[in-house]
Short mmCIF file of C-alpha atoms in Angstrom, two decimals:
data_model
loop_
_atom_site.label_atom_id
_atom_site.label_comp_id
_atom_site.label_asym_id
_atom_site.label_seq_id
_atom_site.Cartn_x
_atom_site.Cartn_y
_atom_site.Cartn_z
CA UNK T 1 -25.61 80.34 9.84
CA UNK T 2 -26.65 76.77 8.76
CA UNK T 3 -24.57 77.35 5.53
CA UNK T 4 -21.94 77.72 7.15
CA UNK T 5 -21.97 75.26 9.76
CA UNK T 6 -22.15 72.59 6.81
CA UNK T 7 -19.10 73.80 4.79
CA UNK T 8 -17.30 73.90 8.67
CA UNK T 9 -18.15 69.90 9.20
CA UNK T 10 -16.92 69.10 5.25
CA UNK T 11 -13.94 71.15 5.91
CA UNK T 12 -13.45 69.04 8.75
CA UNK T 13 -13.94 65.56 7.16
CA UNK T 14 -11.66 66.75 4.36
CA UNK T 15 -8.99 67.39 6.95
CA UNK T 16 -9.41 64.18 8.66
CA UNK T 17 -9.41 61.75 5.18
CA UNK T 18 -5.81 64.00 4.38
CA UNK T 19 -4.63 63.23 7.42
CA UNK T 20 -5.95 59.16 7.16
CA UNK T 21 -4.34 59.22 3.92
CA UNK T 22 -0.96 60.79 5.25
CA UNK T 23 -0.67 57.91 7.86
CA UNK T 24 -1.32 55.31 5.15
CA UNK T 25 0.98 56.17 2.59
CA UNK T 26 3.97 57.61 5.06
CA UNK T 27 4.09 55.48 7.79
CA UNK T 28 6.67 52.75 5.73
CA UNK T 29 8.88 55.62 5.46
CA UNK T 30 8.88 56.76 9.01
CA UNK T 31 8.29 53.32 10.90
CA UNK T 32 9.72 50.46 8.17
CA UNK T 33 8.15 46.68 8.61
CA UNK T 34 10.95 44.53 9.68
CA UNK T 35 11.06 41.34 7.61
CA UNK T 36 10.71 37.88 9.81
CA UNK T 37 13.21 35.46 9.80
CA UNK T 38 12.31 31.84 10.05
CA UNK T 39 15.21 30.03 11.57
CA UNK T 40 15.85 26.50 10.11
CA UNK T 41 14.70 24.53 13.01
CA UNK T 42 11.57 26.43 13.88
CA UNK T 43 10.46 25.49 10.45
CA UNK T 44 9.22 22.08 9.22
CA UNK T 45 11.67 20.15 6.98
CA UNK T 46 10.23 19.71 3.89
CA UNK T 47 11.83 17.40 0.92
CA UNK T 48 10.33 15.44 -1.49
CA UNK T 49 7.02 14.03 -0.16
CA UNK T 50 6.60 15.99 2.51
CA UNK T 51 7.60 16.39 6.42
CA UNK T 52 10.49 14.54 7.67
CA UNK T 53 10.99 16.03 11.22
CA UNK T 54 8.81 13.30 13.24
CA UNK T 55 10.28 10.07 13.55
CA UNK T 56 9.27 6.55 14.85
CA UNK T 57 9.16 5.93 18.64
CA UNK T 58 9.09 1.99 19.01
CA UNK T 59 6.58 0.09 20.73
CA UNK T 60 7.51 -2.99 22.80
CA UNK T 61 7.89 -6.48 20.87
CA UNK T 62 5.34 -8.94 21.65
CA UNK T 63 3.40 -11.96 19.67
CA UNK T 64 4.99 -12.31 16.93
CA UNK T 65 6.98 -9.33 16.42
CA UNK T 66 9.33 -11.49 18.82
CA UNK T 67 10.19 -14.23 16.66
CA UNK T 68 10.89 -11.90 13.67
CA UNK T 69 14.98 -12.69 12.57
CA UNK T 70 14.51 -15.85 15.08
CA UNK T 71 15.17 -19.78 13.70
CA UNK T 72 12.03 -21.56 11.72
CA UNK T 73 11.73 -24.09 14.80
CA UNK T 74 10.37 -21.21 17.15
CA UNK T 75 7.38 -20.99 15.19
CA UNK T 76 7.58 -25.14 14.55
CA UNK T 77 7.13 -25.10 18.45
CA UNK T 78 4.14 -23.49 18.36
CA UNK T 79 2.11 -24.05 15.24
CA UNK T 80 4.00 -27.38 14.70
CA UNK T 81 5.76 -28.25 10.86
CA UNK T 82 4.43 -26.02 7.69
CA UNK T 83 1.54 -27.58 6.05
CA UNK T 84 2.64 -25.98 2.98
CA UNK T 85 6.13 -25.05 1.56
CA UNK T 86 7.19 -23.52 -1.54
CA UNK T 87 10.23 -21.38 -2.76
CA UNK T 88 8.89 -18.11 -3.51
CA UNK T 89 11.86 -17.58 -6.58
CA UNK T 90 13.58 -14.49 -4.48
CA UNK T 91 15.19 -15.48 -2.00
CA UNK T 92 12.51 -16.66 0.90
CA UNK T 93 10.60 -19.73 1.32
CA UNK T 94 7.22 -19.38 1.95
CA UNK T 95 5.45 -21.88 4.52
CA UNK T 96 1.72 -22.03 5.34
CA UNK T 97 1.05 -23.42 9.46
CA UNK T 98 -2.14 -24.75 10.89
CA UNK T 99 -3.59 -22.03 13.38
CA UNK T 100 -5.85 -23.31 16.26
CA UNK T 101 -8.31 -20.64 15.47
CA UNK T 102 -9.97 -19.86 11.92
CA UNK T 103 -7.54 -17.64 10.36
CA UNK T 104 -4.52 -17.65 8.34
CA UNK T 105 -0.33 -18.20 9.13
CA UNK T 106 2.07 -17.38 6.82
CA UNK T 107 5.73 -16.84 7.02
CA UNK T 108 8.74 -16.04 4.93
CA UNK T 109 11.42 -18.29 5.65
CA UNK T 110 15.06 -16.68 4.71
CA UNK T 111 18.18 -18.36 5.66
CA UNK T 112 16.11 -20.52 7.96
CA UNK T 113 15.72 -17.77 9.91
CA UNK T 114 11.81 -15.66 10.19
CA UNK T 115 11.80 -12.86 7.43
CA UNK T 116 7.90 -12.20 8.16
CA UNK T 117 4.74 -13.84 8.94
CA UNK T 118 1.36 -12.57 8.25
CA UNK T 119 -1.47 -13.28 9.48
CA UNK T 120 -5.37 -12.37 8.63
CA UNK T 121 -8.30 -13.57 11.09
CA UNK T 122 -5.82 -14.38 14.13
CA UNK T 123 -6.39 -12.61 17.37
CA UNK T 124 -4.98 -12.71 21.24
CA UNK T 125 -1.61 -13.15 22.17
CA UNK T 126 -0.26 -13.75 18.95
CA UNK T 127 -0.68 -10.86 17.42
CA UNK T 128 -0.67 -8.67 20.42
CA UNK T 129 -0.55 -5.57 21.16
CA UNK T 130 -3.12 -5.46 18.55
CA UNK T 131 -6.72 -6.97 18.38
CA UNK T 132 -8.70 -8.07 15.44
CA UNK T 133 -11.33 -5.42 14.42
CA UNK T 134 -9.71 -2.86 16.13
CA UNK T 135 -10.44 0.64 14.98
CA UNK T 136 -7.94 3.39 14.64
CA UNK T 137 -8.81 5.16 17.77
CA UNK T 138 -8.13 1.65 19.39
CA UNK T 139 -4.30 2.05 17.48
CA UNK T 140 -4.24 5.29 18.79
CA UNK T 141 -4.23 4.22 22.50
CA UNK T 142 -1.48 1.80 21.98
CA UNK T 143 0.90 3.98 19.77
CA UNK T 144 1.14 7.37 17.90
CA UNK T 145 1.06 6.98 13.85
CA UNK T 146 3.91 7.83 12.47
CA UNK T 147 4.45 8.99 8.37
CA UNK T 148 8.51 8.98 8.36
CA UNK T 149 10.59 6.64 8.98
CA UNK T 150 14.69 6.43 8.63
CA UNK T 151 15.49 2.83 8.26
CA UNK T 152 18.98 1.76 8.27
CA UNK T 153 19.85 -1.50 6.12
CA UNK T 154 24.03 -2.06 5.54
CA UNK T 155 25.05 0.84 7.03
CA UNK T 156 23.11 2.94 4.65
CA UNK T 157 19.93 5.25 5.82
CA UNK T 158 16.70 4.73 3.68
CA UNK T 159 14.05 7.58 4.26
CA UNK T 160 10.29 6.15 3.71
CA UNK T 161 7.28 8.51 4.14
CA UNK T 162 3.70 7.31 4.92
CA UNK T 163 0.93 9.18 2.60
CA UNK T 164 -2.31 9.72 3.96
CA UNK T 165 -3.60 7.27 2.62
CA UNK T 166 -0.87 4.39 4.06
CA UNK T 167 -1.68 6.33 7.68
CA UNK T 168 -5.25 5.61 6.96
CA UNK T 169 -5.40 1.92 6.17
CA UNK T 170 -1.76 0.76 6.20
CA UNK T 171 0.40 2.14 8.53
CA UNK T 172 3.25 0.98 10.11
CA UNK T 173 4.46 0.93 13.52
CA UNK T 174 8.33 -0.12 14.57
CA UNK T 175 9.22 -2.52 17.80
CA UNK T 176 11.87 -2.13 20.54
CA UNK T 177 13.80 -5.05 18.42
CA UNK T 178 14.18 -3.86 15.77
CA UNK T 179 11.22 -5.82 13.46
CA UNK T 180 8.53 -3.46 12.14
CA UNK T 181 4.70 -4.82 11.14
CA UNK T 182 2.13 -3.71 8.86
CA UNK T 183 -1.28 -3.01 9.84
CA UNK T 184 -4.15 -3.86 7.29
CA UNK T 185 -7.19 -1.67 7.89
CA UNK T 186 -10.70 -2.56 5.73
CA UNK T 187 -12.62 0.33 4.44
CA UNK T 188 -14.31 0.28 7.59
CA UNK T 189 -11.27 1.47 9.44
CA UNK T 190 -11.39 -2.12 11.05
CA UNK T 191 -8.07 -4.40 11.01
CA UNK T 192 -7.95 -7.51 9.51
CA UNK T 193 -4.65 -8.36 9.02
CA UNK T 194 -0.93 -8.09 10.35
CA UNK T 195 2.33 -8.29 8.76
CA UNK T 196 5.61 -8.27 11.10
CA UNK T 197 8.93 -8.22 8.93
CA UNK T 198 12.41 -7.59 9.24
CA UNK T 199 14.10 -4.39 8.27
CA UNK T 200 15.54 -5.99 5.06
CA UNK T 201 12.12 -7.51 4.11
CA UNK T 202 10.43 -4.34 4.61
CA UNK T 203 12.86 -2.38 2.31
CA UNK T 204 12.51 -5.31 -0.56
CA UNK T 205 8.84 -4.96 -0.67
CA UNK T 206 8.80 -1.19 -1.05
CA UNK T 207 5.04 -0.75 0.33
CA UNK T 208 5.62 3.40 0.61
CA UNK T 209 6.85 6.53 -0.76
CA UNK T 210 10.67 6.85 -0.69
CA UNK T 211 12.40 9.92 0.42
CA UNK T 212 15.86 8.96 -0.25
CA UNK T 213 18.12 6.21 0.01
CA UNK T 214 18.94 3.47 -1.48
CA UNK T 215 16.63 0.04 -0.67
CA UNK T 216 17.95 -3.55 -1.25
CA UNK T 217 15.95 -4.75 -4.59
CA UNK T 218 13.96 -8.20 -4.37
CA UNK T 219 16.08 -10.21 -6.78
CA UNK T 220 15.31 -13.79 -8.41
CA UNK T 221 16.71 -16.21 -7.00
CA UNK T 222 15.62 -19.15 -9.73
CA UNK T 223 15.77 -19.18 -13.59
CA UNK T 224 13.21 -18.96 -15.94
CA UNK T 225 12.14 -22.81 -16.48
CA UNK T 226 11.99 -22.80 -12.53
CA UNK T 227 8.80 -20.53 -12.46
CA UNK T 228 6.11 -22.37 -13.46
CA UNK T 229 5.51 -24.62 -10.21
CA UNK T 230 6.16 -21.42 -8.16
CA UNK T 231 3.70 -19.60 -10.31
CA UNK T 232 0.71 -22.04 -9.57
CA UNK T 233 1.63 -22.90 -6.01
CA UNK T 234 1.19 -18.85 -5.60
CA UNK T 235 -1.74 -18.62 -7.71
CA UNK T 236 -3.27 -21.57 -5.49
CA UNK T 237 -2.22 -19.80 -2.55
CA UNK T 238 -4.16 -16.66 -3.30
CA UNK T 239 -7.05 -17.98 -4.35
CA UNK T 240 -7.64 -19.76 -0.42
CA UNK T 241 -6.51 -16.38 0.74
CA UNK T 242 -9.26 -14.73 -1.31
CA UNK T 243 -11.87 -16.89 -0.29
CA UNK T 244 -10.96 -16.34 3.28
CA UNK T 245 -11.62 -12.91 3.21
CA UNK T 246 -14.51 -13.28 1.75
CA UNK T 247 -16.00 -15.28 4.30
CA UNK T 248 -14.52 -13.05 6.87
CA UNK T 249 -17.20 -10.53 4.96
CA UNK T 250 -19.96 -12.90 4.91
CA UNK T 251 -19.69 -13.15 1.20
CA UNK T 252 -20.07 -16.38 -0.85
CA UNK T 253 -16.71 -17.82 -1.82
CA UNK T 254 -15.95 -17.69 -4.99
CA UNK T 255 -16.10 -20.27 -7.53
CA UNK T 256 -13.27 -21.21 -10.52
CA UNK T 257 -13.40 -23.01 -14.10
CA UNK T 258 -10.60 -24.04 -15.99
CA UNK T 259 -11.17 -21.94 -19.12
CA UNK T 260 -11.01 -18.93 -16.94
CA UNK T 261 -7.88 -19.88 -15.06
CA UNK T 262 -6.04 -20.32 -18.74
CA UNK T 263 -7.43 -16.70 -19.85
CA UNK T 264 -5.75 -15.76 -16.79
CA UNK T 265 -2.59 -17.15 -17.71
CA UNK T 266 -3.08 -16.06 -21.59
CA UNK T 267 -3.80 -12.68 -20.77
CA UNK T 268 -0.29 -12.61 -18.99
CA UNK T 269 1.25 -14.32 -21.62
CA UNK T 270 -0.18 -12.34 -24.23
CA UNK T 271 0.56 -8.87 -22.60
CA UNK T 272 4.36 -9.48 -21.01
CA UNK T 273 4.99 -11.12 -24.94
CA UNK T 274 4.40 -7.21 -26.90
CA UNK T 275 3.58 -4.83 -23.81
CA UNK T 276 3.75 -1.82 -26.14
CA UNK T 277 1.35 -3.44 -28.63
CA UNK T 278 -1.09 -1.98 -25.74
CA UNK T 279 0.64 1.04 -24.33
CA UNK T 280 1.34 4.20 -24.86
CA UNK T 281 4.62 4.94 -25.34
CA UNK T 282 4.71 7.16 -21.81
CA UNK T 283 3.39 4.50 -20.52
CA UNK T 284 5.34 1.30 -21.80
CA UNK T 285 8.36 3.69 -20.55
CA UNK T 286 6.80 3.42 -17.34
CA UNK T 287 6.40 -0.41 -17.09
CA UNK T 288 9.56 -0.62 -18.82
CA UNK T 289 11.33 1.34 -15.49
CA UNK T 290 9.26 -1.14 -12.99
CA UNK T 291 9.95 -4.48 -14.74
CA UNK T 292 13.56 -4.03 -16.08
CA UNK T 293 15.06 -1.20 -13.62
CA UNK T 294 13.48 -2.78 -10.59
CA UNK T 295 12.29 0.82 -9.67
CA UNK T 296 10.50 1.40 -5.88
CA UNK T 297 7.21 2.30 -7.88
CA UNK T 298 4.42 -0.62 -8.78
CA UNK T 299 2.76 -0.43 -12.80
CA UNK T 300 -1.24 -1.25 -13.13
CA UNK T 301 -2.94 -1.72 -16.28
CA UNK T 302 -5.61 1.31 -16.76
CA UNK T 303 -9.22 -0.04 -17.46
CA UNK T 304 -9.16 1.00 -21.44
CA UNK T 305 -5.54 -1.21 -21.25
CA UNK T 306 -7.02 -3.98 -19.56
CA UNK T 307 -10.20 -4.06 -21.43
CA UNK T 308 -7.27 -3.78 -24.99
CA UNK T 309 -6.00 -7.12 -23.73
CA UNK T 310 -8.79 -8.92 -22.71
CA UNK T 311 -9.98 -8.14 -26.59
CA UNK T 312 -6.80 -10.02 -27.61
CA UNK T 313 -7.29 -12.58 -25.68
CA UNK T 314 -11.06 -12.72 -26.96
CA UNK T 315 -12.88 -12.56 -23.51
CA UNK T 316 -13.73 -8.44 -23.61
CA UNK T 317 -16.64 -8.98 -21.10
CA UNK T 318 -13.76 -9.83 -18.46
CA UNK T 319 -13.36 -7.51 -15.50
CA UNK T 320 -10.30 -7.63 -13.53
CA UNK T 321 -6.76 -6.17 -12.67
CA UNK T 322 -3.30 -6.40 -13.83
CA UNK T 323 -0.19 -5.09 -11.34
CA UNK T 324 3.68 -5.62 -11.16
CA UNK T 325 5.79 -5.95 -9.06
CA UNK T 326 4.07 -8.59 -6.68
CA UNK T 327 6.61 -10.53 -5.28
CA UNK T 328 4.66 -11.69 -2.15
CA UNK T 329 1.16 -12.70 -3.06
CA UNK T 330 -0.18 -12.97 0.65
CA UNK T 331 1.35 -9.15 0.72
CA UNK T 332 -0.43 -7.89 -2.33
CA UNK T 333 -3.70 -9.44 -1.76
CA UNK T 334 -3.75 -7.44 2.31
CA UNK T 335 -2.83 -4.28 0.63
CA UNK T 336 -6.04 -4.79 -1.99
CA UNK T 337 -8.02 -5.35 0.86
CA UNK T 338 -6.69 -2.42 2.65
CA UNK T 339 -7.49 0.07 -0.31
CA UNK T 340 -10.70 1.13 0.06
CA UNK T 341 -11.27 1.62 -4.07
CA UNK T 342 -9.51 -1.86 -4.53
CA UNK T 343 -11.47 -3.47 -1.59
CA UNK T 344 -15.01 -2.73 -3.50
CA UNK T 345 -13.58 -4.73 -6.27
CA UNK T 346 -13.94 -7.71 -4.11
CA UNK T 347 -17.22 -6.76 -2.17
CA UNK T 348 -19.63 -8.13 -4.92
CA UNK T 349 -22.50 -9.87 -3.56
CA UNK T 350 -23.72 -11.70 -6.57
CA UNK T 351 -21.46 -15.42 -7.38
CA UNK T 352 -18.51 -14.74 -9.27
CA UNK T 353 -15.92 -17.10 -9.97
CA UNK T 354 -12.26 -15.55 -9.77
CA UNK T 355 -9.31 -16.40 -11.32
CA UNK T 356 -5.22 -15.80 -10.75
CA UNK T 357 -2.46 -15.76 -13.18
CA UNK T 358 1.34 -15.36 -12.17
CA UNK T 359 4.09 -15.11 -13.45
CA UNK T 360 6.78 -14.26 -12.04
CA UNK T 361 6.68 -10.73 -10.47
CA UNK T 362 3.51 -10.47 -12.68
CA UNK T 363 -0.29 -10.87 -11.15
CA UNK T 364 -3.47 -10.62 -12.85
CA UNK T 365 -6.91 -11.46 -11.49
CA UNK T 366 -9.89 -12.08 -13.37
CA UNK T 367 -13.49 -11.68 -12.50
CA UNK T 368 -16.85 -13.65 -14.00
CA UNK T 369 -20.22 -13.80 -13.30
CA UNK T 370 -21.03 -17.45 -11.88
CA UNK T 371 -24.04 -17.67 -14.22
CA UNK T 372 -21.56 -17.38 -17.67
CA UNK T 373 -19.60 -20.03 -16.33
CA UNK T 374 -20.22 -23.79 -17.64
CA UNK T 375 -17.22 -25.67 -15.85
CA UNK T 376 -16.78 -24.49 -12.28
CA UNK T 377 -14.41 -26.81 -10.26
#
């Protein structure tokens, strides 16, 4: 009897796993899985870079963002005349102003009419709605961040895109009027700077990703025995700008010598002379396309390239940076600080005296440990 109540319950389980198997195998004949459809719009728009669905809501204009596209003398009436002015060789003037507080005014003068001003260690009403310091959550409260934005210049529509990165540290918001500004965030998600521009400016600078479109180039506006008093006007510029900065994180200031600041300007002279004598040829392409084509994409010397040229220059213990395009120094020195691998660069405790060399669209910075250096200014 027990014998054959096992061989019962196996004949049993045997009929059940046929049956389990039956189901399995026969039930997409019998009942067929219908295929889902996506439907255009209930699917994200994807194109090159990413999702272009969400655009830009504007915030309301205020500080600033007001007198973007307004005449020169509305920012005379408040800050009084430039104490500094300079032709920046495309197309813009660029005019330093005396700030009651301890900061830094700069705007880009174009047709006498405000192109941009930016500002680093301003606060209140000027640069309102925004607040020195603020974090992102603070941003948050005032404004959603926004990666895509459709800009139209001339009748044309230029798609940009915002990577995570540019949401992060440098994003951008838009203003009932029209004007747009540029938030610079530290690598302690803290702001430090603003830049409010006009549409065209914006587009010229090419700070993010394009999706399509067609942007308005920066072009030069001077010839080529016009650049030298442009050159060191900028290069004096950025070193007050640096120094700035690094008081506004508690650093020492740093120092200068004259040999340095002509290695600066040999190293650029040396390199922009033979550029492939010190790239690959994939690469020299690529500087080739920035410098010549006036492509929306920016060239930096890698560290075995820089460290190739400083040999030729004979000062290989120099540390430092090469980039093009950098039309705008007060521009390119905010978005350094607003990279948070870039920003370390400039965090070093220890004295260091700095130099700049421009030329042209063409910016390299040197770095030097005070204690090499036998002729500091």
């Amino acid at each position: 009897m027990k014998e054959h109540g096992i061989k019962k319950r196996w004949f049993i389980f045997l009929l059940f796993l046929v049956l389990a198997f039956l189901v399995v195998y026969l039930q997409p004949i019998f009942f067929p899985r219908q295929v889902q459809t996506i439907r255009p719009q209930d699917s994200q728009a994807i194109v090159e870079g990413g999702n272009t669905t969400l655009q830009a809501e504007p915030i309301a204009a205020a500080g600033f963002a007001k007198l973007i596209g307004k005449p020169e003398k509305e920012l005379e009436k408040q800050y009084g005349k430039p104490t500094e002015s300079y032709d920046s060789g495309y197309g813009f003037t660029i005019k330093h102003y005396q700030s009651d507080e301890p900061g830094y005014l700069e705007a880009s003068i174009k047709d006498g009419k405000i192109a941009a001003v930016k500002t680093t260690g301003i606060d209140g009403e000027p640069i309102a709605p925004f607040q020195l310091n603020m974090s992102m959550g603070d941003l948050a409260e005032i404004t959603m961040l926004y990666p895509n934005f459709t800009i139209v210049n001339d009748d044309e529509a230029v798609e940009i895109e915002l990577m995570e990165e540019d949401l992060n540290y440098r994003p951008l918001v838009t203003f009932d009027n029209g004007t747009y500004s540029i938030l610079f965030f530290n690598a302690e998600s803290k702001l430090i700077g603003v830049m409010y521009l006009t549409t065209e400016m914006l587009l010229e600078l090419a700070p993010y990703n394009l999706v399509q479109g067609t942007p308005p180039k920066m072009e030069a506006t001077v010839s080529e025995d016009q650049w030298e008093p442009i050159d060191q006007a900028k290069e004096k510029q950025g070193y007050q700008l640096f120094n700035l900065l690094r008081e506004q994180d508690q650093l020492e200031r740093y120092d200068t010598t004259f040999t340095l600041q002509g290695q600066s300007r040999d190293f650029l002279s040396r390199f922009l002379k033979k550029p492939a004598n010190y790239l690959e040829e994939n690469r020299y392409e690529n500087f080739r396309k920035v410098t010549e084509d006036a492509s929306n994409a920016v060239f930096m010397l890698s560290g075995q390239e820089f460290s190739e040229v400083a040999r030729a220059v004979e000062v290989p213990d120099i540390d430092g940076f090469f980039e093009t395009p950098c039309y705008d120094p007060t521009f390119q020195i905010l978005s350094w600080y607003s990279d948070p691998f870039m920003h370390n660069r400039f965090m070093k405790k220890d004295p260091q005296a700095m130099a700049i060399g421009i030329s042209a669209q063409n910016m390299v910075i040197l770095f030097e440990d005070v204690k090499a250096t036998k002729d500091s200014d």
